[in-house]
Amino acid sequence: MGTGVVVVTGGSRGIGAAVCRLAAADGYDVVVNYTADRAAAERVVAGIAESGGRAVAAGADVSDEAAVERLFELAGERGPLAGVVSNAGITGNTPGRLDEQRVEVVRRVLDVNVTGVFLCARAAVRRMSTRYGGRGGSIVHVSSVAARRGGPGEWVHYAASKAAVEAMTVGLAQEVGGEGIRVNAVSPGLVDTDLHVSAGLPDRLRRLAPLTPMGRAGRPEEIAEGIVWLLGPAASYVTGSVLTISGGR
Ligand code: NAP
């Protein structure tokens, strides 16, 4: 059972939306972050409210420092911050070999996936760490199996951004381990969300799902289970870990 406020970045769709629903069912007050699709975020909030939970939608581009500060101020107005799930992530919309990528796309992917995770982690530590007078808390980053597979032919730059997220997870966990904060990551495999179509690969799920050891893609809810476990007190001695949820991929 969770208590306090949890910020979920990219909570309006896919894995993030499943995390919002599960975290709210577990008792957290959830800040459902989005950047473009307000209606989708409001639908997640309405679903949580119908089930008796507490949530609010909050727009912020995670790569924008001032917007992230406002996001965490809003969270703080609702109650003590218990955690953050840094789930917002993009692949860029130009899948292909590294030598075919445009630098603008690579810079944007790094800005959202790496700088965004950094900004949210920093904002959360400044509010939750006992060093700053906080009560402790939990940070969960969403990585990808691409961090070890490398994303060849599709998105090597995205894979590199996720490897950076895992390094930040391990390093930050050691910095704040004695300050009441646990920092972990979940590394999903192939998951049935909009991401593949948004990335410009509409048949990716159909093509790759049969090639996974379990013969299917994961559901967002199956990834959310691991994220919400890491977020909460049941994982009280887990920090600096990367939990793979990938059906064996
Ligand atoms: P998705 O369905 O494409 O949803 C992405 C979410 O992120 C949306 O809520 C979107 O909000 C939000 N978002 C995008 N850019 C943002 C920004 N700059 N600031 C704030 N929010 C932003 O993605 P998903 O498949 O659920 O993926 C979630 C995470 O899991 C990502 O980090 C992804 O890399 C990782 N992952 C996914 C898979 C997979 O197979 N799906 C596998 C491994 C890892 P708007 O709609 O408002 O833009």
Short mmCIF file of C-alpha atoms and ligand atoms in Angstrom, two decimals:
data_model
loop_
_atom_site.label_atom_id
_atom_site.label_comp_id
_atom_site.label_asym_id
_atom_site.label_seq_id
_atom_site.Cartn_x
_atom_site.Cartn_y
_atom_site.Cartn_z
CA MET A 1 0.00 0.00 0.00
CA GLY A 2 1.50 3.34 -1.08
CA THR A 3 1.02 6.75 0.48
CA GLY A 4 1.92 10.24 -0.73
CA VAL A 5 2.24 11.77 -4.17
CA VAL A 6 3.89 10.10 -7.15
CA VAL A 7 4.82 11.87 -10.39
CA VAL A 8 4.63 9.66 -13.48
CA THR A 9 6.16 11.26 -16.56
CA GLY A 10 4.55 10.28 -19.84
CA GLY A 11 1.59 8.99 -17.84
CA SER A 12 -1.02 9.67 -20.49
CA ARG A 13 -0.49 6.60 -22.67
CA GLY A 14 1.14 3.16 -22.85
CA ILE A 15 3.30 1.96 -19.98
CA GLY A 16 3.00 5.26 -18.10
CA ALA A 17 -0.82 5.15 -18.11
CA ALA A 18 -0.74 1.58 -16.75
CA VAL A 19 1.66 2.75 -14.01
CA CYS A 20 -0.70 5.62 -13.10
CA ARG A 21 -3.70 3.27 -12.78
CA LEU A 22 -1.82 0.68 -10.72
CA ALA A 23 -0.14 3.26 -8.47
CA ALA A 24 -3.50 4.94 -7.80
CA ALA A 25 -5.08 1.57 -7.01
CA ASP A 26 -2.21 1.03 -4.57
CA GLY A 27 -3.12 4.26 -2.74
CA TYR A 28 -0.82 6.90 -4.22
CA ASP A 29 -2.02 10.33 -5.32
CA VAL A 30 -0.78 10.34 -8.92
CA VAL A 31 0.40 13.28 -11.05
CA VAL A 32 -0.24 12.15 -14.63
CA ASN A 33 2.29 14.03 -16.76
CA TYR A 34 1.97 14.44 -20.53
CA THR A 35 3.35 16.83 -23.10
CA ALA A 36 1.03 16.91 -26.13
CA ASP A 37 -2.09 14.81 -25.56
CA ARG A 38 -3.99 16.46 -22.69
CA ALA A 39 -7.18 14.58 -23.52
CA ALA A 40 -5.41 11.23 -23.09
CA ALA A 41 -4.06 12.33 -19.69
CA GLU A 42 -7.52 13.50 -18.61
CA ARG A 43 -8.95 10.10 -19.59
CA VAL A 44 -6.42 8.38 -17.31
CA VAL A 45 -7.33 10.78 -14.47
CA ALA A 46 -11.08 10.19 -15.01
CA GLY A 47 -10.59 6.40 -14.96
CA ILE A 48 -8.68 6.64 -11.69
CA ALA A 49 -11.33 8.90 -10.15
CA GLU A 50 -14.10 6.46 -11.19
CA SER A 51 -12.23 3.73 -9.33
CA GLY A 52 -12.05 5.89 -6.20
CA GLY A 53 -8.43 6.98 -6.61
CA ARG A 54 -6.74 10.39 -6.66
CA ALA A 55 -4.94 11.86 -9.68
CA VAL A 56 -4.36 15.06 -11.62
CA ALA A 57 -3.13 15.72 -15.16
CA ALA A 58 -0.09 18.00 -15.54
CA GLY A 59 1.48 19.09 -18.81
CA ALA A 60 5.27 19.46 -18.92
CA ASP A 61 7.97 18.64 -21.42
CA VAL A 62 10.48 16.72 -19.28
CA SER A 63 13.41 18.22 -21.20
CA ASP A 64 12.35 21.75 -20.11
CA GLU A 65 13.96 22.67 -16.76
CA ALA A 66 11.38 25.30 -15.77
CA ALA A 67 8.48 23.05 -16.75
CA VAL A 68 9.86 20.20 -14.64
CA GLU A 69 10.19 22.55 -11.64
CA ARG A 70 6.53 23.60 -12.07
CA LEU A 71 5.53 19.92 -12.33
CA PHE A 72 7.15 19.11 -8.99
CA GLU A 73 5.76 22.27 -7.36
CA LEU A 74 2.28 21.14 -8.39
CA ALA A 75 3.01 17.69 -6.96
CA GLY A 76 4.19 19.27 -3.69
CA GLU A 77 0.96 21.24 -3.36
CA ARG A 78 -0.95 17.93 -3.23
CA GLY A 79 1.11 16.44 -0.37
CA PRO A 80 4.49 14.96 0.43
CA LEU A 81 6.30 13.53 -2.60
CA ALA A 82 6.73 9.75 -2.29
CA GLY A 83 8.34 9.08 -5.63
CA VAL A 84 8.77 9.64 -9.32
CA VAL A 85 8.53 7.27 -12.26
CA SER A 86 10.57 8.68 -15.15
CA ASN A 87 8.80 6.90 -17.96
CA ALA A 88 8.55 9.56 -20.71
CA GLY A 89 10.71 8.48 -23.62
CA ILE A 90 10.92 8.73 -27.39
CA THR A 91 12.80 6.90 -30.13
CA GLY A 92 12.74 9.74 -32.66
CA ASN A 93 10.62 9.13 -35.74
CA THR A 94 13.34 8.16 -38.21
CA PRO A 95 14.24 4.50 -37.67
CA GLY A 96 17.34 3.40 -39.54
CA ARG A 97 21.10 2.97 -39.36
CA LEU A 98 23.21 5.40 -37.32
CA ASP A 99 24.90 6.78 -40.45
CA GLU A 100 21.46 7.79 -41.78
CA GLN A 101 20.37 9.74 -38.67
CA ARG A 102 20.02 13.51 -38.48
CA VAL A 103 21.75 15.16 -35.54
CA GLU A 104 18.57 17.11 -34.65
CA VAL A 105 16.72 13.83 -34.06
CA VAL A 106 19.56 12.39 -31.97
CA ARG A 107 19.78 15.58 -29.89
CA ARG A 108 16.03 15.55 -29.23
CA VAL A 109 16.07 11.88 -28.16
CA LEU A 110 18.96 12.52 -25.75
CA ASP A 111 17.27 15.66 -24.43
CA VAL A 112 14.00 13.89 -23.60
CA ASN A 113 15.36 10.48 -22.56
CA VAL A 114 18.51 11.53 -20.67
CA THR A 115 18.21 15.22 -19.71
CA GLY A 116 14.54 14.64 -18.84
CA VAL A 117 15.43 11.78 -16.48
CA PHE A 118 18.20 13.90 -14.95
CA LEU A 119 15.89 16.90 -14.37
CA CYS A 120 13.18 14.78 -12.72
CA ALA A 121 15.68 12.87 -10.57
CA ARG A 122 17.27 16.14 -9.41
CA ALA A 123 13.90 17.70 -8.60
CA ALA A 124 12.85 14.57 -6.70
CA VAL A 125 16.09 14.31 -4.69
CA ARG A 126 15.85 17.97 -3.68
CA ARG A 127 12.40 17.29 -2.24
CA MET A 128 12.73 13.74 -0.85
CA SER A 129 16.32 13.46 0.43
CA THR A 130 16.87 13.71 4.18
CA ARG A 131 19.84 15.93 3.21
CA TYR A 132 17.25 18.54 2.17
CA GLY A 133 14.90 17.87 5.10
CA GLY A 134 12.75 15.39 3.14
CA ARG A 135 11.25 12.05 4.27
CA GLY A 136 12.92 9.81 1.69
CA GLY A 137 11.25 8.21 -1.31
CA SER A 138 11.67 6.10 -4.40
CA ILE A 139 12.76 6.84 -7.97
CA VAL A 140 12.09 4.45 -10.82
CA HIS A 141 13.51 5.00 -14.30
CA VAL A 142 12.19 3.31 -17.42
CA SER A 143 15.03 1.99 -19.54
CA SER A 144 14.82 -0.58 -22.35
CA VAL A 145 16.46 -3.87 -23.34
CA ALA A 146 17.84 -1.73 -26.20
CA ALA A 147 20.48 -0.57 -23.68
CA ARG A 148 22.15 -3.99 -24.03
CA ARG A 149 20.90 -5.03 -27.49
CA GLY A 150 22.08 -1.75 -29.06
CA GLY A 151 19.12 -1.17 -31.40
CA PRO A 152 21.02 -1.91 -34.64
CA GLY A 153 19.28 -0.83 -37.83
CA GLU A 154 16.57 0.95 -35.87
CA TRP A 155 17.80 3.37 -33.21
CA VAL A 156 21.33 3.05 -31.86
CA HIS A 157 20.99 6.60 -30.46
CA TYR A 158 17.89 5.56 -28.49
CA ALA A 159 19.73 2.50 -27.14
CA ALA A 160 22.62 4.76 -26.07
CA SER A 161 20.17 7.07 -24.27
CA LYS A 162 18.80 4.12 -22.30
CA ALA A 163 22.33 2.93 -21.38
CA ALA A 164 22.84 6.45 -19.98
CA VAL A 165 19.64 6.09 -17.95
CA GLU A 166 20.93 2.84 -16.43
CA ALA A 167 24.28 4.45 -15.53
CA MET A 168 22.40 7.33 -13.86
CA THR A 169 20.30 4.79 -11.93
CA VAL A 170 23.33 2.95 -10.54
CA GLY A 171 25.30 6.12 -9.72
CA LEU A 172 22.45 8.08 -8.16
CA ALA A 173 21.40 5.07 -6.06
CA GLN A 174 24.83 5.16 -4.41
CA GLU A 175 24.73 8.93 -3.87
CA VAL A 176 21.38 8.93 -2.07
CA GLY A 177 21.28 5.44 -0.56
CA GLY A 178 21.97 6.88 2.90
CA GLU A 179 19.43 9.69 2.45
CA GLY A 180 16.27 7.58 2.39
CA ILE A 181 15.95 7.35 -1.38
CA ARG A 182 16.02 4.18 -3.46
CA VAL A 183 16.74 4.46 -7.21
CA ASN A 184 15.97 1.62 -9.61
CA ALA A 185 15.14 1.03 -13.25
CA VAL A 186 12.87 -1.28 -15.18
CA SER A 187 14.06 -2.50 -18.56
CA PRO A 188 11.09 -3.54 -20.70
CA GLY A 189 11.34 -5.68 -23.80
CA LEU A 190 8.81 -5.44 -26.63
CA VAL A 191 5.61 -3.88 -25.24
CA ASP A 192 2.28 -3.35 -26.99
CA THR A 193 1.98 0.47 -27.02
CA ASP A 194 1.77 3.32 -29.56
CA LEU A 195 5.57 3.73 -29.47
CA HIS A 196 6.26 1.50 -32.48
CA VAL A 197 3.79 3.28 -34.76
CA SER A 198 4.98 6.69 -33.50
CA ALA A 199 8.53 5.62 -34.32
CA GLY A 200 7.53 4.96 -37.93
CA LEU A 201 7.53 1.14 -37.70
CA PRO A 202 3.83 0.15 -37.79
CA ASP A 203 4.51 -3.59 -38.28
CA ARG A 204 7.31 -3.84 -35.65
CA LEU A 205 5.17 -5.52 -32.98
CA ARG A 206 3.71 -8.09 -35.39
CA ARG A 207 7.17 -8.82 -36.82
CA LEU A 208 9.13 -9.12 -33.55
CA ALA A 209 6.58 -10.56 -31.11
CA PRO A 210 6.87 -14.15 -32.43
CA LEU A 211 10.68 -13.93 -32.17
CA THR A 212 10.65 -13.29 -28.40
CA PRO A 213 11.22 -16.39 -26.23
CA MET A 214 7.65 -16.17 -24.89
CA GLY A 215 6.28 -15.64 -28.40
CA ARG A 216 4.41 -12.44 -27.67
CA ALA A 217 4.78 -8.76 -26.78
CA GLY A 218 4.24 -7.66 -23.19
CA ARG A 219 1.24 -5.69 -22.03
CA PRO A 220 1.79 -2.28 -20.40
CA GLU A 221 0.20 -3.65 -17.21
CA GLU A 222 2.89 -6.35 -16.99
CA ILE A 223 5.61 -3.67 -16.97
CA ALA A 224 3.67 -1.52 -14.49
CA GLU A 225 3.65 -4.37 -11.95
CA GLY A 226 7.45 -4.25 -11.68
CA ILE A 227 7.58 -0.46 -11.63
CA VAL A 228 5.01 -0.09 -8.84
CA TRP A 229 6.71 -2.86 -6.84
CA LEU A 230 10.03 -1.00 -7.05
CA LEU A 231 8.27 2.23 -6.12
CA GLY A 232 6.78 0.88 -2.90
CA PRO A 233 7.76 -0.46 0.51
CA ALA A 234 7.78 -4.11 -0.64
CA ALA A 235 11.08 -3.30 -2.38
CA SER A 236 12.53 -1.62 0.72
CA TYR A 237 16.03 -3.17 0.33
CA VAL A 238 16.24 -2.83 -3.47
CA THR A 239 18.31 0.00 -4.89
CA GLY A 240 20.67 0.43 -7.84
CA SER A 241 18.92 -2.45 -9.64
CA VAL A 242 17.73 -2.80 -13.20
CA LEU A 243 14.76 -5.17 -13.41
CA THR A 244 14.30 -6.69 -16.88
CA ILE A 245 10.68 -7.44 -17.85
CA SER A 246 10.94 -8.73 -21.36
CA GLY A 247 9.49 -12.23 -21.79
CA GLY A 248 13.09 -13.42 -22.13
CA ARG A 249 14.09 -11.01 -24.92
P1 NAP B 1 4.22 5.74 -25.74
O1 NAP B 1 3.03 4.84 -25.79
O2 NAP B 1 4.78 6.32 -26.99
O3 NAP B 1 3.90 6.93 -24.71
C1 NAP B 1 4.86 7.90 -24.48
C2 NAP B 1 4.41 8.79 -23.34
O4 NAP B 1 5.47 9.74 -23.09
C3 NAP B 1 3.18 9.58 -23.65
O5 NAP B 1 2.44 9.72 -22.46
C4 NAP B 1 3.74 10.94 -24.09
O6 NAP B 1 2.85 12.01 -23.84
C5 NAP B 1 4.94 11.05 -23.18
N1 NAP B 1 6.00 11.95 -23.64
C6 NAP B 1 6.68 11.91 -24.81
N2 NAP B 1 7.59 12.91 -24.85
C7 NAP B 1 7.47 13.57 -23.68
C8 NAP B 1 8.14 14.71 -23.12
N3 NAP B 1 9.10 15.36 -23.79
N4 NAP B 1 7.76 15.14 -21.90
C9 NAP B 1 6.77 14.51 -21.21
N5 NAP B 1 6.11 13.43 -21.69
C10 NAP B 1 6.47 12.98 -22.91
O7 NAP B 1 5.47 5.03 -25.04
P2 NAP B 1 5.60 3.65 -24.21
O8 NAP B 1 5.79 2.56 -25.17
O9 NAP B 1 4.55 3.56 -23.18
O10 NAP B 1 7.03 3.89 -23.54
C11 NAP B 1 7.20 4.37 -22.23
C12 NAP B 1 8.66 4.18 -21.85
O11 NAP B 1 9.01 2.80 -21.99
C13 NAP B 1 9.63 4.96 -22.74
O12 NAP B 1 10.68 5.46 -21.94
C14 NAP B 1 10.16 3.89 -23.69
O13 NAP B 1 11.44 4.20 -24.17
C15 NAP B 1 10.16 2.68 -22.78
N6 NAP B 1 10.12 1.39 -23.48
C16 NAP B 1 9.07 1.07 -24.30
C17 NAP B 1 9.09 -0.16 -24.96
C18 NAP B 1 7.98 -0.60 -25.88
O14 NAP B 1 8.14 -1.63 -26.57
N7 NAP B 1 6.85 0.10 -25.94
C19 NAP B 1 10.16 -1.03 -24.78
C20 NAP B 1 11.20 -0.66 -23.94
C21 NAP B 1 11.17 0.55 -23.30
P3 NAP B 1 2.14 12.80 -25.07
O15 NAP B 1 1.27 11.82 -25.79
O16 NAP B 1 1.38 13.92 -24.42
O17 NAP B 1 3.29 13.30 -25.93
#
